[in-house]
GROMACS .gro file of C-alpha atoms in nm:
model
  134
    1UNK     CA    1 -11.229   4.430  -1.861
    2UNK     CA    2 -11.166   4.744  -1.717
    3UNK     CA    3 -10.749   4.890  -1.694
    4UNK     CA    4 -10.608   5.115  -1.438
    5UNK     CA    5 -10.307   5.351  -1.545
    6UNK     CA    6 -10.134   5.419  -1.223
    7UNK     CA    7  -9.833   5.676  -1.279
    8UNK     CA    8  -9.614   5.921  -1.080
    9UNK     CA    9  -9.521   6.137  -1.317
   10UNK     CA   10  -9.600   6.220  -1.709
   11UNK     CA   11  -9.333   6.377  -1.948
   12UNK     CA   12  -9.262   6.511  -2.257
   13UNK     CA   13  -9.141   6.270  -2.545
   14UNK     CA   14  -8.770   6.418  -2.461
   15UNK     CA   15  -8.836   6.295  -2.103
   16UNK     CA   16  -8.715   6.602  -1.994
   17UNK     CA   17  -9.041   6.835  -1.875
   18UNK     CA   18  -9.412   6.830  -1.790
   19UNK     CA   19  -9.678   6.740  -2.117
   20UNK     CA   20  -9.784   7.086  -2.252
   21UNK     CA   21 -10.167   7.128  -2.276
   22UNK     CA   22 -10.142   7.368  -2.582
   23UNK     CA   23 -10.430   7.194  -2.779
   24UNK     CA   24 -10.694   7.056  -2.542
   25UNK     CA   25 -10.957   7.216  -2.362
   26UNK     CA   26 -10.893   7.282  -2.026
   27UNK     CA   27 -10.851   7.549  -1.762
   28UNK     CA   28 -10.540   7.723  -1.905
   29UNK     CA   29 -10.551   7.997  -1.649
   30UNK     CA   30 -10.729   8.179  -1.341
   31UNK     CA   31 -10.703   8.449  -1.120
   32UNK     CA   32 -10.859   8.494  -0.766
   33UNK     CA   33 -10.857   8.841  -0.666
   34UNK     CA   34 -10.990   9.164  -0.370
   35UNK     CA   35 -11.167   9.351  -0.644
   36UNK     CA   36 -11.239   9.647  -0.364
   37UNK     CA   37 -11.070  10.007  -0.342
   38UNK     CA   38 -10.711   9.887  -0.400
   39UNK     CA   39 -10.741   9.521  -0.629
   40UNK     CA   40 -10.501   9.243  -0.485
   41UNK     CA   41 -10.442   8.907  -0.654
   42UNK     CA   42 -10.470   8.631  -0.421
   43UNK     CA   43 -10.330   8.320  -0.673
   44UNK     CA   44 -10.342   8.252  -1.078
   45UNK     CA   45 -10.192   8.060  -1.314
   46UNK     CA   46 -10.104   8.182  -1.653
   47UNK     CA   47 -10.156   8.543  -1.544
   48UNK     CA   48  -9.948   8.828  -1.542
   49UNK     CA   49 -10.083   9.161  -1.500
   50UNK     CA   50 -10.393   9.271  -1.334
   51UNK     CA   51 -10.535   9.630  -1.410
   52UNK     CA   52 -10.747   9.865  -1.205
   53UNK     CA   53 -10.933  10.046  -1.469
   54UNK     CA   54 -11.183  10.215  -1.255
   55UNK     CA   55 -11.434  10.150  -1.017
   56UNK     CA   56 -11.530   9.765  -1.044
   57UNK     CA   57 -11.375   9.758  -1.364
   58UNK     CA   58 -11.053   9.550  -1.439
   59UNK     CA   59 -10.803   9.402  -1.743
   60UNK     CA   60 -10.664   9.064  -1.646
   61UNK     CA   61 -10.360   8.976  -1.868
   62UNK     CA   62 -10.251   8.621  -1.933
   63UNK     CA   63  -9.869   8.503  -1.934
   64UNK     CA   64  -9.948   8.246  -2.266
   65UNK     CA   65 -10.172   8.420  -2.550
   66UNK     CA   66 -10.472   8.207  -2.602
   67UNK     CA   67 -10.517   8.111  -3.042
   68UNK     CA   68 -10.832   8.330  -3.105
   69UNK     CA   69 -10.968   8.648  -2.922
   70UNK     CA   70 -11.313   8.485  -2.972
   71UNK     CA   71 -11.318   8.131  -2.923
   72UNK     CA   72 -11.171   8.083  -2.509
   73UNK     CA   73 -11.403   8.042  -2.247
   74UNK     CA   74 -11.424   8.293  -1.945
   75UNK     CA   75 -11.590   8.204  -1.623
   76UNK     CA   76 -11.634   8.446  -1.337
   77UNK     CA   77 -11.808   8.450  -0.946
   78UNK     CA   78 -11.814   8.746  -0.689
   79UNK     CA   79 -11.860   8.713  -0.345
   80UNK     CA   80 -11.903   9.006  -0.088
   81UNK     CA   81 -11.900   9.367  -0.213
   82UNK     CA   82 -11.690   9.592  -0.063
   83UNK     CA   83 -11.951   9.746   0.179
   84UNK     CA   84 -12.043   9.388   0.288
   85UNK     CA   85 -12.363   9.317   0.053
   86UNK     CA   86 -12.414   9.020  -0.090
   87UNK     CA   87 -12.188   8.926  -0.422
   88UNK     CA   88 -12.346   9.016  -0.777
   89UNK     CA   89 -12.202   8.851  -1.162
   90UNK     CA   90 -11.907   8.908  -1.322
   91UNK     CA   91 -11.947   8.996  -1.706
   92UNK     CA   92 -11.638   9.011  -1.957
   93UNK     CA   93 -11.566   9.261  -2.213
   94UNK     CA   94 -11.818   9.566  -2.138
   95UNK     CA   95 -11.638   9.861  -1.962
   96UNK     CA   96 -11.816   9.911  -1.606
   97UNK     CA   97 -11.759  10.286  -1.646
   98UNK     CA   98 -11.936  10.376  -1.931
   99UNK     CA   99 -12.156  10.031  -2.062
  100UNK     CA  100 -11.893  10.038  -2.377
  101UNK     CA  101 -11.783   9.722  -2.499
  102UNK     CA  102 -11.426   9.583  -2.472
  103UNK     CA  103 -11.353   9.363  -2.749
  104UNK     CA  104 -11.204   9.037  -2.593
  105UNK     CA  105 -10.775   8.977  -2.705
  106UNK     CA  106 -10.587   8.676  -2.733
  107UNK     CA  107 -10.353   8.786  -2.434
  108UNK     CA  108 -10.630   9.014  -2.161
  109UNK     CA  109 -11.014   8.971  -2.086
  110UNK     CA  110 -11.187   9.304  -1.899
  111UNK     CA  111 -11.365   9.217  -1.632
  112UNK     CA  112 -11.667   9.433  -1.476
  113UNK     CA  113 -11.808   9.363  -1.148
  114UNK     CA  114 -12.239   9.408  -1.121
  115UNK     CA  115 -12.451   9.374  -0.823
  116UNK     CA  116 -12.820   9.398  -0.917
  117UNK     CA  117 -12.794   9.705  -1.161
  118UNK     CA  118 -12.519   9.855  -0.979
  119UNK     CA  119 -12.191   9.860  -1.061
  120UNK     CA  120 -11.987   9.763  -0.741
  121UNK     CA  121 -11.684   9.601  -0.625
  122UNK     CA  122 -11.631   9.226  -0.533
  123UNK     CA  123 -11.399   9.168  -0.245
  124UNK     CA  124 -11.394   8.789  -0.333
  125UNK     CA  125 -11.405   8.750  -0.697
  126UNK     CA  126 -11.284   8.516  -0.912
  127UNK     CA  127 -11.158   8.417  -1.294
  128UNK     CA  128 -11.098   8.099  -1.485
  129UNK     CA  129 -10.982   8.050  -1.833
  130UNK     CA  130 -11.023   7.746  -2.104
  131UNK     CA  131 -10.944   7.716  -2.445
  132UNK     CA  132 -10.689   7.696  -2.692
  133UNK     CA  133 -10.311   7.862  -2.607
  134UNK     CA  134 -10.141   7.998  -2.913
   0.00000   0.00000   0.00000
């Protein structure tokens, strides 16, 4: 026999505020954002700086540390490029710049922006985050 759990609202032991998702995996943060000359965030969650580096390279910061530098997830997509082409992939961790790498953190992920082998803005680009918060 199948059950259905039908709620309106789930809280804390305390009763008092939302369940915290500290320990499972889920989407713990994102960031949708005009990567183009001057970078705008558009929405996110658990998110609270976002640096222009350079061209098509940025630092998203998180509000919540994640546990380990190495063990969250980071998924990216970029749409339109500034001059209208077609979007490219969004790596992590390598500076756009110069090809250097970036070692990941526990509280920002860099962010590079690639169309073909050409480093160029997205206009529509955007970030989620999974794992483990600290």
């Amino acid at each position: 026999m199948t059950s259905v759990l039908n709620v309106d609202t789930i809280a804390d032991k305390a009763g008092t505020g939302p369940v915290g998702l500290t320990k499972q995996i889920a989407l713990k943060g994102f960031i949708t954002y005009d990567g183009t000359t001057t970078p705008s965030v558009r929405d996110s969650l658990n998110h609270s700086s976002f640096t222009d580096n350079a061209n098509a390279d940025h630092t998203a910061s998180h509000t919540n540390n994640y546990d380990n530098a190495t063990n969250y997830l980071a998924l990216g997509t970029g749409g339109y490029t500034a001059n209208g082409a077609a979007g490219g992939h969004i790596g992590f961790d390598r500076i756009s710049s110069n090809g250097n790498e970036s070692a990941p953190t526990t509280s920002a992920r860099r962010i590079s922006h690639q169309v073909s082998s050409t480093i160029d803005e997205q206009k529509y680009a955007s970030v989620a985050f999974a794992g483990d918060l600290a």
